[in-house]
Amino acid sequence: MFAQESLINAHARETLAAGTVLQRRSARSDEVMFIESGVVGLGVMGDDELEHCLGLAQGPCWLEPSAAVLQTAWAVDAVAQSTVWVRRVPMAEFQMSLQACCTGVHSMLLDMARLHQQQTEVAVSRLVKDAEGRCAQWLIQHARGREGGQFVVEFQDRKRQVAQLLGIAPETLSRVFKLLRERGMISGTGRIVELVDMPALTQLAGV
């Protein structure tokens, strides 16, 4: 453990229901959460659920200890997958417990935390970009030409079915389409979508 058992037990235990959001990406906190029992999903959230899961944290363990060690923003969203029992430790107390470690151990913890956080940030970035790339590739594959050099996609299936084919949540598909419209790559919100910027879509799809 990063802190002594007495440090953890000095703080009240809370019970959180499944579906509770424990942390959000890019946010900071002056507390460190210790999961005594239960399972927490780590990944990327949509509007109200965990759309992409990078892994699970099963108690007893610290929740994203790398961010706590480095005192940085959280790299992932965290959502309770079951009933969880947690204890919140003030960041100042957590850091004091780290300072109590010998110099060599403290230095090693910092190095491990930096490496792990970098790997997590890369994984999250690739996950988000992969969803955009898959959507762009699907649009290109299903495009048909019109007079005037226009390309359009006519949805034969429900968008929920398309999302399943792409291996993403329906909310993710809607979010990506909204993003592509904002970037001027596509237009239209109904069953017919026009591919406005084919070169940009092709680059995004990596084809």
C-alpha positions as CSV (number, residue, x, y, z in Angstrom):
1,M,0.0,0.0,0.0
2,F,1.1,3.6,-0.5
3,A,-0.1,4.6,2.9
4,Q,-0.3,2.9,6.3
5,E,-3.4,1.0,7.3
6,S,-3.9,3.3,10.2
7,L,-4.1,6.3,7.7
8,I,-6.9,4.5,5.8
9,N,-8.9,3.4,8.8
10,A,-8.8,6.9,10.3
11,H,-11.4,8.0,7.8
12,A,-15.1,7.0,7.6
13,R,-16.2,4.3,5.2
14,E,-18.8,5.2,2.6
15,T,-21.1,2.9,0.7
16,L,-21.7,3.8,-3.0
17,A,-24.2,2.2,-5.3
18,A,-23.5,0.6,-8.7
19,G,-23.5,3.3,-11.4
20,T,-22.1,6.0,-9.1
21,V,-19.5,8.2,-10.8
22,L,-16.4,8.2,-8.6
23,Q,-14.2,10.5,-10.8
24,R,-14.2,12.3,-14.1
25,R,-11.3,12.7,-16.5
26,S,-9.3,15.9,-16.3
27,A,-10.8,16.8,-12.9
28,R,-8.6,17.3,-9.8
29,S,-9.4,16.5,-6.2
30,D,-7.9,17.2,-2.8
31,E,-8.8,13.7,-1.7
32,V,-7.5,10.2,-2.6
33,M,-10.1,7.4,-2.7
34,F,-9.3,4.0,-1.3
35,I,-11.6,1.2,-2.4
36,E,-12.1,-1.3,0.4
37,S,-14.4,-3.6,-1.5
38,G,-16.2,-3.7,-4.8
39,V,-15.4,-3.2,-8.5
40,V,-14.9,0.1,-10.3
41,G,-14.7,0.4,-14.1
42,L,-12.1,2.7,-15.5
43,G,-12.3,4.2,-19.0
44,V,-14.2,6.9,-21.0
45,M,-17.7,8.0,-20.2
46,G,-20.4,9.2,-22.5
47,D,-23.4,11.2,-21.3
48,D,-24.3,9.0,-18.4
49,E,-22.4,5.7,-18.6
50,L,-19.0,4.1,-19.2
51,E,-18.8,3.8,-23.0
52,H,-15.3,2.3,-23.2
53,C,-13.7,0.3,-20.3
54,L,-9.9,0.2,-20.1
55,G,-9.9,-2.0,-17.0
56,L,-11.3,-2.7,-13.6
57,A,-10.1,-1.7,-10.1
58,Q,-11.2,-4.3,-7.5
59,G,-10.8,-3.5,-3.8
60,P,-8.8,-3.4,-1.7
61,C,-6.8,-0.8,-3.8
62,W,-6.3,2.9,-4.4
63,L,-8.3,4.5,-7.1
64,E,-5.9,5.7,-9.8
65,P,-2.9,6.0,-7.5
66,S,-0.6,7.5,-10.2
67,A,-2.6,10.7,-10.2
68,A,-2.6,10.8,-6.4
69,V,1.2,10.2,-6.3
70,L,1.9,12.9,-8.9
71,Q,-0.9,15.2,-7.7
72,T,-2.2,15.6,-11.3
73,A,-5.7,15.5,-12.9
74,W,-7.3,12.1,-13.3
75,A,-6.6,10.4,-16.6
76,V,-9.7,8.2,-16.7
77,D,-13.4,8.2,-15.7
78,A,-14.3,5.8,-12.9
79,V,-17.8,4.3,-12.4
80,A,-18.9,1.8,-9.7
81,Q,-19.7,-1.6,-11.4
82,S,-21.1,-3.0,-8.1
83,T,-21.7,-1.7,-4.6
84,V,-18.4,-0.3,-3.4
85,W,-17.1,0.6,0.0
86,V,-14.6,3.5,0.0
87,R,-12.6,5.7,2.3
88,R,-11.6,9.2,1.3
89,V,-8.1,10.3,2.5
90,P,-7.1,14.0,2.3
91,M,-4.4,14.5,-0.3
92,A,-2.2,16.3,2.2
93,E,-2.2,13.2,4.5
94,F,-1.6,10.9,1.6
95,Q,1.4,12.9,0.5
96,M,2.8,13.0,4.0
97,S,2.7,9.2,4.1
98,L,4.7,9.1,0.8
99,Q,7.3,11.5,2.2
100,A,7.8,9.1,5.1
101,C,9.1,6.5,2.6
102,C,12.9,6.3,2.2
103,T,14.3,8.4,-0.7
104,G,14.9,5.4,-3.0
105,V,11.4,4.0,-2.6
106,H,9.8,7.5,-3.0
107,S,11.8,8.1,-6.2
108,M,10.8,4.7,-7.6
109,L,7.1,5.4,-6.8
110,L,7.3,8.7,-8.7
111,D,8.9,7.0,-11.7
112,M,6.4,4.2,-11.8
113,A,3.5,6.7,-11.5
114,R,4.8,8.8,-14.3
115,L,5.2,5.9,-16.6
116,H,1.8,4.4,-15.8
117,Q,0.1,7.8,-16.3
118,Q,1.7,8.3,-19.7
119,Q,0.6,4.8,-20.8
120,T,-3.0,5.5,-19.6
121,E,-3.2,8.8,-21.3
122,V,-2.0,7.2,-24.6
123,A,-4.6,4.4,-24.2
124,V,-7.4,6.9,-23.6
125,S,-6.3,9.0,-26.6
126,R,-6.2,6.0,-28.9
127,L,-9.5,4.8,-27.7
128,V,-11.3,8.1,-28.5
129,K,-9.5,8.5,-31.9
130,D,-10.3,4.9,-32.8
131,A,-14.0,5.6,-32.4
132,E,-13.7,8.5,-34.8
133,G,-11.6,6.6,-37.2
134,R,-14.0,3.7,-37.3
135,C,-17.0,5.9,-38.0
136,A,-15.1,7.8,-40.7
137,Q,-14.1,4.5,-42.4
138,W,-17.7,3.2,-42.2
139,L,-19.0,6.4,-43.8
140,I,-16.5,6.1,-46.7
141,Q,-17.2,2.4,-47.3
142,H,-21.0,3.1,-47.5
143,A,-20.8,6.3,-49.5
144,R,-22.4,6.6,-53.0
145,G,-21.8,9.3,-55.5
146,R,-24.3,11.9,-56.7
147,E,-24.3,14.4,-59.5
148,G,-22.0,17.3,-58.9
149,G,-19.4,15.1,-57.2
150,Q,-21.3,14.8,-53.9
151,F,-21.0,11.7,-51.7
152,V,-23.8,10.6,-49.4
153,V,-24.6,7.8,-47.0
154,E,-28.2,6.6,-46.7
155,F,-28.8,4.7,-43.5
156,Q,-30.5,1.4,-44.2
157,D,-30.1,0.2,-40.6
158,R,-30.9,2.0,-37.4
159,K,-28.0,3.9,-36.0
160,R,-28.0,1.6,-32.9
161,Q,-27.3,-1.3,-35.2
162,V,-24.5,0.6,-36.9
163,A,-23.0,1.3,-33.5
164,Q,-23.0,-2.4,-32.7
165,L,-21.3,-3.2,-36.0
166,L,-18.6,-0.6,-35.1
167,G,-18.2,-2.0,-31.6
168,I,-19.1,1.3,-29.9
169,A,-22.0,2.6,-27.8
170,P,-24.9,4.4,-29.6
171,E,-24.1,7.5,-27.6
172,T,-20.5,7.4,-28.9
173,L,-21.7,7.2,-32.5
174,S,-24.0,10.2,-32.0
175,R,-21.1,12.1,-30.3
176,V,-18.7,11.3,-33.1
177,F,-21.2,12.3,-35.8
178,K,-21.8,15.6,-34.0
179,L,-18.1,16.2,-33.9
180,L,-17.7,15.4,-37.6
181,R,-20.5,17.9,-38.4
182,E,-18.8,20.6,-36.2
183,R,-15.6,20.0,-38.1
184,G,-17.4,20.4,-41.4
185,M,-16.7,16.9,-42.6
186,I,-20.3,15.8,-42.9
187,S,-23.7,17.4,-42.9
188,G,-27.3,16.3,-42.3
189,T,-28.9,14.7,-39.2
190,G,-31.5,12.3,-40.7
191,R,-31.2,9.1,-42.6
192,I,-29.1,10.7,-45.4
193,V,-25.7,12.1,-44.5
194,E,-23.6,14.1,-47.0
195,L,-19.8,13.6,-46.9
196,V,-18.7,17.2,-47.3
197,D,-14.9,16.8,-46.8
198,M,-13.8,13.4,-48.2
199,P,-10.1,14.1,-48.0
200,A,-10.4,14.9,-44.2
201,L,-12.5,11.8,-43.6
202,T,-10.1,9.6,-45.5
203,Q,-7.2,11.0,-43.4
204,L,-9.2,10.4,-40.2
205,A,-10.0,6.8,-41.3
206,G,-6.4,6.1,-42.1
207,V,-7.2,4.8,-45.6
